Coordinates of C-alpha atoms in Angstrom, one line a residue:
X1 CA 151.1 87.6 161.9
X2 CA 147.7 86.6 160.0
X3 CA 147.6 83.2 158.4
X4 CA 145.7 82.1 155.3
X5 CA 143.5 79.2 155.2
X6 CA 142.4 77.4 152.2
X7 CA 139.4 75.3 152.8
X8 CA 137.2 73.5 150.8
X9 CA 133.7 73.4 151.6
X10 CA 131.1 70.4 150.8
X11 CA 127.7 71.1 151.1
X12 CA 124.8 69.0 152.0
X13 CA 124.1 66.2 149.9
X14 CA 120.0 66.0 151.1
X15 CA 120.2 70.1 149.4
X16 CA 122.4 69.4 146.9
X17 CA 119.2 66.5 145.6
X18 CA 116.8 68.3 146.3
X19 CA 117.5 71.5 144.5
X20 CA 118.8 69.2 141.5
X21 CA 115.2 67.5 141.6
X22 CA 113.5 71.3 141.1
X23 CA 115.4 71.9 138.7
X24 CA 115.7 68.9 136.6
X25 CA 111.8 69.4 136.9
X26 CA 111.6 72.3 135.7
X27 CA 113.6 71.9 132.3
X28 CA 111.9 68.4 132.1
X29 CA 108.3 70.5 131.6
X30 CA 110.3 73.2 129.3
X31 CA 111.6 70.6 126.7
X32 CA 108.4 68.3 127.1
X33 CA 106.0 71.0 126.1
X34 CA 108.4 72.8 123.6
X35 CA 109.8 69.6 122.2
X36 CA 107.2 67.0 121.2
X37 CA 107.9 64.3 118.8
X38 CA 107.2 65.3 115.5
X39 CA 105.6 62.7 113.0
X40 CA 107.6 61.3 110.7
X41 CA 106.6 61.6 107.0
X42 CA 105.1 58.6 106.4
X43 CA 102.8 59.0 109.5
X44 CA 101.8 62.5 108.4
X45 CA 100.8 60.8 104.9
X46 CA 98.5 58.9 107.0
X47 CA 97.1 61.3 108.5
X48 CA 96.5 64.0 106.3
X49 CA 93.8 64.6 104.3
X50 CA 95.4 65.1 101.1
X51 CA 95.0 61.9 98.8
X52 CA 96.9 59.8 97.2
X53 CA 100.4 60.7 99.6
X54 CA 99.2 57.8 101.8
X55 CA 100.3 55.3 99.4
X56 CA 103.6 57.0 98.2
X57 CA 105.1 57.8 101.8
X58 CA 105.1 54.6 103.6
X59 CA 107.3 52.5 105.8
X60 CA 109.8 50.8 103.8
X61 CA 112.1 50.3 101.0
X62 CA 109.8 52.6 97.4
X63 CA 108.3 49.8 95.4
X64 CA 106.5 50.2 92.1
X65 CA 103.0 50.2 93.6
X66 CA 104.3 53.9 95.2
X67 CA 106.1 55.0 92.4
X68 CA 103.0 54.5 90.1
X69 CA 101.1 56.3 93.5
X70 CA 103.8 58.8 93.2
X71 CA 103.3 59.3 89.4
X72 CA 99.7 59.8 89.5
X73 CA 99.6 62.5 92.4
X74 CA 102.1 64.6 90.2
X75 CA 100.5 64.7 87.2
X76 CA 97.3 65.3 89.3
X77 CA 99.1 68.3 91.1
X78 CA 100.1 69.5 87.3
X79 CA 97.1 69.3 86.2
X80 CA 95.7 71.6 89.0
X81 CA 98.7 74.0 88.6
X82 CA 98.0 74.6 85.1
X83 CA 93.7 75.3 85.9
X84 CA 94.6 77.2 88.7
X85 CA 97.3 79.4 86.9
X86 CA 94.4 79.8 83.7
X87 CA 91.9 81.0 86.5
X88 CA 94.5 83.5 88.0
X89 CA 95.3 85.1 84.4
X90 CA 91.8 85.2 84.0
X91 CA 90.6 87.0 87.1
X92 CA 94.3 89.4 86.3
X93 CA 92.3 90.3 83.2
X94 CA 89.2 91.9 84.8
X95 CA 86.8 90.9 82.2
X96 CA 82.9 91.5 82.1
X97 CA 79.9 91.3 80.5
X98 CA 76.6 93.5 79.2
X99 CA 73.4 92.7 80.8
X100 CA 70.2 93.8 78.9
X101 CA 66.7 94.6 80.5
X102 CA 63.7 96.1 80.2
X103 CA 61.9 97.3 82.7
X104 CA 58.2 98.7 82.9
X105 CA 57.4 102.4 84.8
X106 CA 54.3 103.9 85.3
X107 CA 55.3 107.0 84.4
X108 CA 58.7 108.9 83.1
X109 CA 61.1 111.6 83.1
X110 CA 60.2 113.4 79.0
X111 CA 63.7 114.4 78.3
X112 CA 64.9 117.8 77.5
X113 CA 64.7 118.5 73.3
X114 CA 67.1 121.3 72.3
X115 CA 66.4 123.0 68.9
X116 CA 68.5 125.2 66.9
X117 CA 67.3 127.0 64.0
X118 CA 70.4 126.2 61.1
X119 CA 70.8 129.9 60.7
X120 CA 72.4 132.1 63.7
X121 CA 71.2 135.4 62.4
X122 CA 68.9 137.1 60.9
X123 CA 69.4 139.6 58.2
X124 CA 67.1 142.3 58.8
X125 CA 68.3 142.2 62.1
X126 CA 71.7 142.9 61.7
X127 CA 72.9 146.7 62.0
X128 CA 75.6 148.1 59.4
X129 CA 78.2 147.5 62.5
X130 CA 76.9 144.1 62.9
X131 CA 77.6 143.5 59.5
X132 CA 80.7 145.4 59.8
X133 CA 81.8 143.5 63.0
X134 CA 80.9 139.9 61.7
X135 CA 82.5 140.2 58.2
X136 CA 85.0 137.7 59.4
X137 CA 82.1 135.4 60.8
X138 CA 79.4 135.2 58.4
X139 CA 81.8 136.0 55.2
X140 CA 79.5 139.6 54.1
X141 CA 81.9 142.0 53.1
X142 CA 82.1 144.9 55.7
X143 CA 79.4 147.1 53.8
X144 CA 76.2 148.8 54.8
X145 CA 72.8 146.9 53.3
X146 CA 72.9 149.7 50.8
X147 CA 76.1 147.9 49.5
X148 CA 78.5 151.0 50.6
X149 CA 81.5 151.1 52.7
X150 CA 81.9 152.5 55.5
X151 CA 83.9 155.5 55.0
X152 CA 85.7 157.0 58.3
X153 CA 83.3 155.4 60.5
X154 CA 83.9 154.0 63.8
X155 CA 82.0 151.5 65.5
X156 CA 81.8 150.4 69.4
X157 CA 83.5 147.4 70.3
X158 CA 80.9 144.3 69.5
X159 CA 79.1 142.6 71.9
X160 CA 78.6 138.9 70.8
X161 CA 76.0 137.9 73.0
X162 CA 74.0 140.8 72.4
X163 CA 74.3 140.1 69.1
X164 CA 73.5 136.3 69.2
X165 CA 70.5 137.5 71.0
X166 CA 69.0 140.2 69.4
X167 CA 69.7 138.8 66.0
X168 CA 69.2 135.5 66.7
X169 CA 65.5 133.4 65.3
X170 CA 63.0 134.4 68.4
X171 CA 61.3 131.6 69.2
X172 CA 58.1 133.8 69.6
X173 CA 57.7 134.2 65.4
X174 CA 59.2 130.6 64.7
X175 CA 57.2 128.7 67.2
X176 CA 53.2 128.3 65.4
X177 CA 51.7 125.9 67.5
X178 CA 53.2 123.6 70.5
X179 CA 51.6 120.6 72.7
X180 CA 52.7 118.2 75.3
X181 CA 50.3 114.9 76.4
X182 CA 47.3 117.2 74.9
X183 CA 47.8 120.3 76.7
X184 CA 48.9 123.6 74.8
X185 CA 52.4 125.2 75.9
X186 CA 53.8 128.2 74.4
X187 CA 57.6 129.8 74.0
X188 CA 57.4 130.6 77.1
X189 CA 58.2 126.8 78.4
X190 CA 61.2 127.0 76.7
X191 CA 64.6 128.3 78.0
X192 CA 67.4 130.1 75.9
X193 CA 70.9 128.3 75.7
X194 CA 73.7 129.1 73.7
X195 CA 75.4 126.8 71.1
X196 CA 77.8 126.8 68.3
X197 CA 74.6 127.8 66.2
X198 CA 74.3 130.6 68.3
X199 CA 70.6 131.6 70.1
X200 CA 68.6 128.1 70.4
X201 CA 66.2 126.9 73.0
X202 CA 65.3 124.3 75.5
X203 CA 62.2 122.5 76.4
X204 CA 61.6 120.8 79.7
X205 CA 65.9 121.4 80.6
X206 CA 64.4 121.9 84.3
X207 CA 65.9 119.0 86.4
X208 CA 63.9 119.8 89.2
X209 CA 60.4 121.1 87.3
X210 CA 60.8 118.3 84.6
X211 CA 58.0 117.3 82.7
X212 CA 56.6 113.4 82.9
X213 CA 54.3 112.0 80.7
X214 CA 52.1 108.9 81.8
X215 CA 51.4 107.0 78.1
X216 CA 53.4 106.0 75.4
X217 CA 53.0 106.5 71.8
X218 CA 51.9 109.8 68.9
X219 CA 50.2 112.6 70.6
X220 CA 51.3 111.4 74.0
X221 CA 54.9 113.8 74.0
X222 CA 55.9 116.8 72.3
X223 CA 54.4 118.3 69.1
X224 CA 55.5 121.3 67.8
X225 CA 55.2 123.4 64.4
X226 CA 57.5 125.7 63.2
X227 CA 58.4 128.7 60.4
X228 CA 61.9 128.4 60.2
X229 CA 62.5 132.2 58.3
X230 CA 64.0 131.1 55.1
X231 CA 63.6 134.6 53.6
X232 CA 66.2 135.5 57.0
X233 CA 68.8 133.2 55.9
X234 CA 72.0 135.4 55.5
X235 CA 73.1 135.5 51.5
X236 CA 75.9 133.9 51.0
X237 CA 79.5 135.7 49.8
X238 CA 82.2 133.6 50.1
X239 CA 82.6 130.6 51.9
X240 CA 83.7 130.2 56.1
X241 CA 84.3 127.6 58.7
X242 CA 80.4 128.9 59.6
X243 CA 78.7 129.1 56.6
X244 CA 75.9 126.2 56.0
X245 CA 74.3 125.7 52.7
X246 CA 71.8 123.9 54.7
X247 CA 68.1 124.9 55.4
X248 CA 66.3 123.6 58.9
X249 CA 67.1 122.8 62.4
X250 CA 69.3 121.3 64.2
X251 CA 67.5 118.8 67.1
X252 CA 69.4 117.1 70.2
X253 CA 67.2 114.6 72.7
X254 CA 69.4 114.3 76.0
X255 CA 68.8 114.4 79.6
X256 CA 68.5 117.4 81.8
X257 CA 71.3 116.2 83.5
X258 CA 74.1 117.3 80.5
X259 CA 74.7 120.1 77.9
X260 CA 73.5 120.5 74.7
X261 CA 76.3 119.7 72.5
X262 CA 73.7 119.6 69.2
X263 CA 76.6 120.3 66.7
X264 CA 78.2 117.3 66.9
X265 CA 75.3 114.6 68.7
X266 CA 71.8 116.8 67.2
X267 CA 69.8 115.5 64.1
X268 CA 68.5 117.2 61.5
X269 CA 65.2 118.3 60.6
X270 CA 63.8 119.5 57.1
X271 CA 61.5 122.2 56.0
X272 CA 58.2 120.2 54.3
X273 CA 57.9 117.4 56.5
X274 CA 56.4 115.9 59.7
X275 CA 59.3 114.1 61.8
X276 CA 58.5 111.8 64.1
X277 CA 60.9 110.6 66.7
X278 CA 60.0 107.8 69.0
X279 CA 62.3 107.8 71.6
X280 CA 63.7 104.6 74.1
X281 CA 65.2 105.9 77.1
X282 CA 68.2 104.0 77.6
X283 CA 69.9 103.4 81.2
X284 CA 74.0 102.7 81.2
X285 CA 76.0 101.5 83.8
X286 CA 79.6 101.2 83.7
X287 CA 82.1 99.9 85.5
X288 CA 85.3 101.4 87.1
X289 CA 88.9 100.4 86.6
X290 CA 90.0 97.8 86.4
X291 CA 86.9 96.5 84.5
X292 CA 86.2 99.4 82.9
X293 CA 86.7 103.0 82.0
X294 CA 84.4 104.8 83.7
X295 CA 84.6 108.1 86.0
X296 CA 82.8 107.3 89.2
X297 CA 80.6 110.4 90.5
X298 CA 82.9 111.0 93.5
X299 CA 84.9 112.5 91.0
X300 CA 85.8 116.4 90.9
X301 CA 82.8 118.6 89.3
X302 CA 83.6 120.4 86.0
X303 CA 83.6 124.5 87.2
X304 CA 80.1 125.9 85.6
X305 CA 78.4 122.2 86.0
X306 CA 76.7 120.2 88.8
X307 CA 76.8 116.8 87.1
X308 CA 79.3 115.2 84.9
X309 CA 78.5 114.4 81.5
X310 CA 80.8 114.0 78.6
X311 CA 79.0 117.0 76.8
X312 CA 80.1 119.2 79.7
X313 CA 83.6 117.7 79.7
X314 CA 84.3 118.0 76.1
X315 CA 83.2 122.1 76.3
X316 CA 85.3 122.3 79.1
X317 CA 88.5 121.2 77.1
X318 CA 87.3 123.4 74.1
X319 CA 87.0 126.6 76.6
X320 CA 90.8 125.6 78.3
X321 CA 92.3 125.5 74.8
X322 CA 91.0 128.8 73.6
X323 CA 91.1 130.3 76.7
X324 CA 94.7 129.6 76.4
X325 CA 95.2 130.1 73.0
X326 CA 93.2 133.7 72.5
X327 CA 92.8 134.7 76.4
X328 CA 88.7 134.7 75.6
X329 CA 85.8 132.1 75.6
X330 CA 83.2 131.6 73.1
X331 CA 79.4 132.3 73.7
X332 CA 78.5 129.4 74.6
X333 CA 81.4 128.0 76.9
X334 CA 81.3 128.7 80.6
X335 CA 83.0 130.5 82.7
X336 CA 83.7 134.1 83.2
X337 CA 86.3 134.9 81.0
X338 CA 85.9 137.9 77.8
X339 CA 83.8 136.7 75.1
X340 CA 85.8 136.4 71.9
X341 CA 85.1 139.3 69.6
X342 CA 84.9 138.7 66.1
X343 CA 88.0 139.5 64.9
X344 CA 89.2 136.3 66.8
X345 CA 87.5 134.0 65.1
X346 CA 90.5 132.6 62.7
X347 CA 92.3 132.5 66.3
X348 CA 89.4 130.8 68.0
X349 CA 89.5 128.0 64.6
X350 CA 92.4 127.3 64.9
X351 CA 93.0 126.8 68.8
X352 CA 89.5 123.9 68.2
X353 CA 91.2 122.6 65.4
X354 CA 94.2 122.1 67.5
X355 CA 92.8 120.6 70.1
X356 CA 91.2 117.6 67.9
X357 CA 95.0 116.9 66.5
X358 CA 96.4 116.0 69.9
X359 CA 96.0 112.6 71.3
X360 CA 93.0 111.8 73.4
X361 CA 94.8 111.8 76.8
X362 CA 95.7 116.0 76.4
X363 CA 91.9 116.3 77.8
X364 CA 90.3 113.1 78.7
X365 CA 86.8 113.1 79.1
X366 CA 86.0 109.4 80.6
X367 CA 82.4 108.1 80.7
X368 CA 80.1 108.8 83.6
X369 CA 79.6 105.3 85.4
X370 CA 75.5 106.1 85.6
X371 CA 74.6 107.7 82.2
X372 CA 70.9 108.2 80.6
X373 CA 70.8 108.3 77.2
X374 CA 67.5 108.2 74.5
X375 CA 67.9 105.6 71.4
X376 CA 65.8 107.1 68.6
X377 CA 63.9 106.1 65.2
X378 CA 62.9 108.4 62.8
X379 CA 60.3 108.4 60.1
X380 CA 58.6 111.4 58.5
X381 CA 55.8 112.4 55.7
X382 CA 55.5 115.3 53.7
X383 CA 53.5 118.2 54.5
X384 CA 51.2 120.2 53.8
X385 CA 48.9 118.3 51.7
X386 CA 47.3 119.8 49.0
X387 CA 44.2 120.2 51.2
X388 CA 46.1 121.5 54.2
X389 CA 48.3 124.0 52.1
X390 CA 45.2 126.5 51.5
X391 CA 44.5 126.3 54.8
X392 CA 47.6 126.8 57.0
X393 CA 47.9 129.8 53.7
X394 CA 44.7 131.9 55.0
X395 CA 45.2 130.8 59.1
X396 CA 49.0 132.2 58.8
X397 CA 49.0 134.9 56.0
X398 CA 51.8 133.1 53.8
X399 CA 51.7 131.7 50.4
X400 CA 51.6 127.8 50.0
X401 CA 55.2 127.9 48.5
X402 CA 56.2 129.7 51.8
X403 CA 54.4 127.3 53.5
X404 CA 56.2 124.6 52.1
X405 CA 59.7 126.0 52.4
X406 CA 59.5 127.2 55.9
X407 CA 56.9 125.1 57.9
X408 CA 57.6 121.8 59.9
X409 CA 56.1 119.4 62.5
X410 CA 58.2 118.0 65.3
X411 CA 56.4 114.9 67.3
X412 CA 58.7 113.2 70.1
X413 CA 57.3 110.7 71.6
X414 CA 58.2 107.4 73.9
X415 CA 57.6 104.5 72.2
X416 CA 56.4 102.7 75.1
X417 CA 56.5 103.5 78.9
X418 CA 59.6 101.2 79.2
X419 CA 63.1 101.9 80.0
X420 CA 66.3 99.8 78.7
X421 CA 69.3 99.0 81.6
X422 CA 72.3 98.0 80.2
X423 CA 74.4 97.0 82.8
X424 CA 78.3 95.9 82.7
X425 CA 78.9 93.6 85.5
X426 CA 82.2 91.6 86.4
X427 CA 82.5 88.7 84.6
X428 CA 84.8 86.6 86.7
X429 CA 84.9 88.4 90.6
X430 CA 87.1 86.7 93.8
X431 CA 84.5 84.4 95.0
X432 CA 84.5 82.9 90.8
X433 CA 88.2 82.4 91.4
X434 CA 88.2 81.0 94.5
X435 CA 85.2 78.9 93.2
X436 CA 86.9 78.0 90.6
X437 CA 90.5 76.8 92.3
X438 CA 88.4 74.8 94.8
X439 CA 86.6 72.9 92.6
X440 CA 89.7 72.2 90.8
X441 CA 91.9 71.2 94.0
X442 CA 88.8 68.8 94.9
X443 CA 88.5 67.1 91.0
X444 CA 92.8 66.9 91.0
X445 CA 94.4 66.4 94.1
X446 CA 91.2 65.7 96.7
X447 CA 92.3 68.6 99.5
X448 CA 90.7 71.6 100.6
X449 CA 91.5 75.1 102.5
X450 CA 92.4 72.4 106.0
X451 CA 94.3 70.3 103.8
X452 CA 96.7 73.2 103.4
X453 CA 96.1 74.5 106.7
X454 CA 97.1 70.5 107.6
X455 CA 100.4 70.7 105.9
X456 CA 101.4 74.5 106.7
X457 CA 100.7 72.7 110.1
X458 CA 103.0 69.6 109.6
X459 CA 105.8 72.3 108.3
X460 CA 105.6 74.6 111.5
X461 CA 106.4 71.8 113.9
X462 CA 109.5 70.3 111.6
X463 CA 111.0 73.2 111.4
X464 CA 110.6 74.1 115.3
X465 CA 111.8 70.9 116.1
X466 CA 115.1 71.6 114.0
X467 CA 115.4 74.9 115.8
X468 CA 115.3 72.7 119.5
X469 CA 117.8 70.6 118.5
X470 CA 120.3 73.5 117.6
X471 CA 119.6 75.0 120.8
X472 CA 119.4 72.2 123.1
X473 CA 123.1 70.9 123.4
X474 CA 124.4 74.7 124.4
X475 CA 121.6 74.9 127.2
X476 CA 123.4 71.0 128.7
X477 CA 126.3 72.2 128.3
X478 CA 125.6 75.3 131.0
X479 CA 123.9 73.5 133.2
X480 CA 127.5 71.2 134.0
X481 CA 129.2 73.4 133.8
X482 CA 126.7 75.4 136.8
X483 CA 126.7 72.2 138.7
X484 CA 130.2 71.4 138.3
X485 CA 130.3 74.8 140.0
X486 CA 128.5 74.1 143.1
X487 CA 129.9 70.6 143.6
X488 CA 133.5 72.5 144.0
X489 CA 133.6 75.8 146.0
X490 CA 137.0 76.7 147.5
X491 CA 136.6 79.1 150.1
X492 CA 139.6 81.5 151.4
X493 CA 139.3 82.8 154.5
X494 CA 142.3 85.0 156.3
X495 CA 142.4 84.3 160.1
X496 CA 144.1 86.8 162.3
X497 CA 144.1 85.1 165.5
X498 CA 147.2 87.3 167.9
X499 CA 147.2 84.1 170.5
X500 CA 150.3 82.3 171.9
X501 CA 151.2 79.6 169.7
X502 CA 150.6 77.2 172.9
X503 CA 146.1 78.7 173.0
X504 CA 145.9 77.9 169.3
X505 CA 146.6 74.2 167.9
X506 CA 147.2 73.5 164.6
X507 CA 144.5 71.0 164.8
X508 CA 141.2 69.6 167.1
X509 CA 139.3 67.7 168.4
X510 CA 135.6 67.0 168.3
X511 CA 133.9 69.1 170.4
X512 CA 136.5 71.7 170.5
X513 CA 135.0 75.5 169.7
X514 CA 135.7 77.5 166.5
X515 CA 137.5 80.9 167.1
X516 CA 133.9 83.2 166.5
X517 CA 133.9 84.9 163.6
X518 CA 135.6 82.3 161.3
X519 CA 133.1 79.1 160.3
X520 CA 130.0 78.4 161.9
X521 CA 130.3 75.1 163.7
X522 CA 127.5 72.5 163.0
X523 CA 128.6 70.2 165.6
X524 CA 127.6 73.0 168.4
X525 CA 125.4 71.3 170.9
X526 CA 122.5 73.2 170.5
X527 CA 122.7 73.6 166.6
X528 CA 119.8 71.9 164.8
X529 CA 120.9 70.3 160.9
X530 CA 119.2 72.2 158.2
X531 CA 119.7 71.7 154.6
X532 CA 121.5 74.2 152.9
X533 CA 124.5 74.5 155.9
X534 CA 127.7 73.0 155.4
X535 CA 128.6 69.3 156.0
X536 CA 132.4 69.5 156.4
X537 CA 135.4 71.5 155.5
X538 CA 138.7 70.9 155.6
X539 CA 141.8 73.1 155.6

């Protein structure tokens, strides 16, 4: 029948030491490098950079001498706080300032000079279905010149801009003389817009054919004369949102980069007089948010416009509005869209007046960051003189009184070949603030950026020394627990020996040979003692 052994086996002491050794080694290295001795405060007050916390943290009991110490470096530390907090709000607030300049150019850009003659049409232009058609518009009642109404007659459907432009002031009669830098030009350097006062005209609008002039002052820009058809001026019947009791033109000095919008930013100009208008051209920069307001030029393009101006932004919200409001566009708005007809107009009024009621955000129309814009003085003198009246009289076939109603001189000229920049530029950026905080932290406390970098420093290894020491005691107490292990194996081994009782002795000898198959002896004769084999075991 088998019988069970129990047996308890002791291994080598010379392995048992010397696999203890490796490993004691081993975790010896581990906590050495991952567990240094920290510093204790007061010899991280001595070392550190930061003043003043090398008299407070010392060995010992705290005396006076460190409270006083100790006193000093916080209302130091406050006093730094409280700058470095006012720098912070003050940096939050984006603030900046204007920078002026002048700057001197050899030559420059003439700007573009709009000009709109007061009255949009002519009366001995108009047709009996003009007059019928713009009743509404210009406030005639819908009669023939002879003063009789139209009986059954039917007109065709009005075409406005046909009518701005054949009934418009031609440029061709108005214009009587015309020079730029002493050289002649004629109406044919000018270019036909449309504006709220109907058929008007450009001079030098060309961005890329623009006109320069080399010298400041008179004589040295444009100088134009012209008849502006008082005796064409329509009569007025009643009173409209159109009607001007007004005789002249209407002028606007802007760049070729933006719209005319001359009913709201154009000047005046009176019948009788010589105007002169010396112009400074004027060269804005803004800033974006958060500094400022302004709409960068990466910006999406206004349709019908290659450049962004406010001029094109502001027609842009007039056309949406009565676009949406009448399902038509005005003359002079962009687009594509059915011109309004007449009998619109009180629609068309209303949808403009609209739009000026709601708040500014409906249709914002932010300031470009880059913007050129012309400051201007004006001073004028009557003409003609009594000496000049007979003359201009017999050169152009008009009366003096004519002449005096009807005739004007326009000079625009630079004042000087200079140009203005005024520049917004940040008034506090990151490198003030940091600036700024330095110098504070220096004046107040004495540290720097490695006097934090010092203490973040002294914080890291505290805290990693804490974390060692909560997970120090769980790794001992495995490795006794392993050992403890080792040290006491019990082996069980099941021997089926089918001897006679008398072959197989409870117990032996020295010398005597192990059954195979059971326990390797180590006493064998030609067995050689390793470490790692078994010493003894016993049964």
């Amino acid at each position: 029948m088998p019988i069970e052994f129990v047996c308890k086996i002791k291994f080598a002491e010379e392995d048992e030491k010397q696999k203890g050794r490796q490993e004691g080694d081993r975790e010896s290295l581990i906590e050495e490098s991952c567990a240094r001795p920290v510093k204790d405060l007061a010899g991280f007050a001595n070392s550190c950079s930061l003043h003043g916390i090398n008299h407070i943290f010392v060995a010992g009991r705290l005396g006076v001498r460190q409270t006083l110490w100790a006193l000093a470096f916080l209302l130091s530390l406050a006093f730094f706080l409280y700058q470095a907090a006012k720098c912070a709000i003050s940096y939050l607030e984006h603030p900046h300032v204007t920078a002026l300049s002048e700057e001197a150019s050899r030559e420059m850009v003439f700007p573009a000079v709009t000009i709109c003659n007061i009255n949009r049409f002519r009366f001995s232009a108009l047709t009996d279905a003009d007059i019928y058609h713009l009743a509404n518009l210009t406030g005639l009642p819908p009669k023939n010149k002879d003063g009789h109404k139209p009986t059954d007659l039917e007109y065709p459907a009005p075409d406005m801009q046909d009518i701005f432009n054949r009934t418009g002031h031609q440029l061709e009669e108005m214009l009587k003389s015309c020079n730029f830098s002493g050289q002649n030009c004629s109406a044919k350097d000018f270019s036909v817009v449309y504006t709220r006062y109907g058929k008007c005209y450009t001079f030098n609008g060309n961005r890329t054919t623009s006109r320069k002039t080399k010298q400041g002052g008179m004589g040295n820009g444009l100088e134009i004369m012209l008849d502006i058809q008082q005796d064409e001026y329509l009569p007025i019947w009643r009173e409209t949102n159109e009607t001007t009791l007004e005789a002249g033109i209407r002028v606007q000095i802007h760049s070729q980069d933006e719209p005319p919008y001359i009913h709201q930013l154009g000047f005046g100009v009176s019948p009788g007089f010589q105007t002169f208008v010396s112009c400074q051209e004027q060269r804005l920069t803004y800033l974006p948010q958060p500094w400022g307001n302004c709409r960068t030029g990466a910006g999406e393009l206004i349709p019908g416009y290659d450049t962004y101006s406010i001029s094109a932004c502001r027609l842009h919200c007039e056309t949406s509005a009565v676009l949406q409001a009448c399902n038509c566009r005005m003359v002079h708005m962009p687009g594509n869209a059915t011109i309004c007809p007449p009998n619109k107009t009180n629609c068309v009024d209303n949808a403009l007046v609209s739009l000026l009621k709601k708040p500014s955000d409906s249709c914002p129309c932010e300031t470009p960051c880059n913007l050129t814009r012309y400051g201007k003085e004006l001073s004028m003198v009557k003409i003609p003189s009594r000496g000049s009246a007979r003359y201009l009289s017999r050169k152009y076939s008009k009366s003096e009184d004519y002449i005096r109603d009807n005739f004007l001189v326009l000079d625009i000229f630079f004042e000087a070949l200079n140009y203005e920049t005024i520049e917004q530029k940040k008034a506090y950026d990151v490198a003030g603030l940091l600036g700024d905080i330095g110098g504070q932290m220096g004046l107040f406390i004495g540290a720097s950026v490695l006097t934090v970098l010092e203490i973040f420093d002294y914080i890291y290894e505290v805290v990693k020394a804490r974390l060692l020491r909560l997970v120090k005691p769980q790794k001992k107490d495995k490795k006794t627990d392993l050992k403890q292990d080792q040290r006491n194996t019990v082996a069980t081994v099941i021997l089926a020996d089918k001897k006679e009782p008398s072959e197989a002795p409870r117990s032996h000898t020295e010398g005597a040979a192990y059954p195979t198959g059971i326990l390797p002896n180590h006493h064998h004769h030609h067995h050689v003692h390793r470490p790692g084999l078994f010493e003894d075991f016993a049964c």
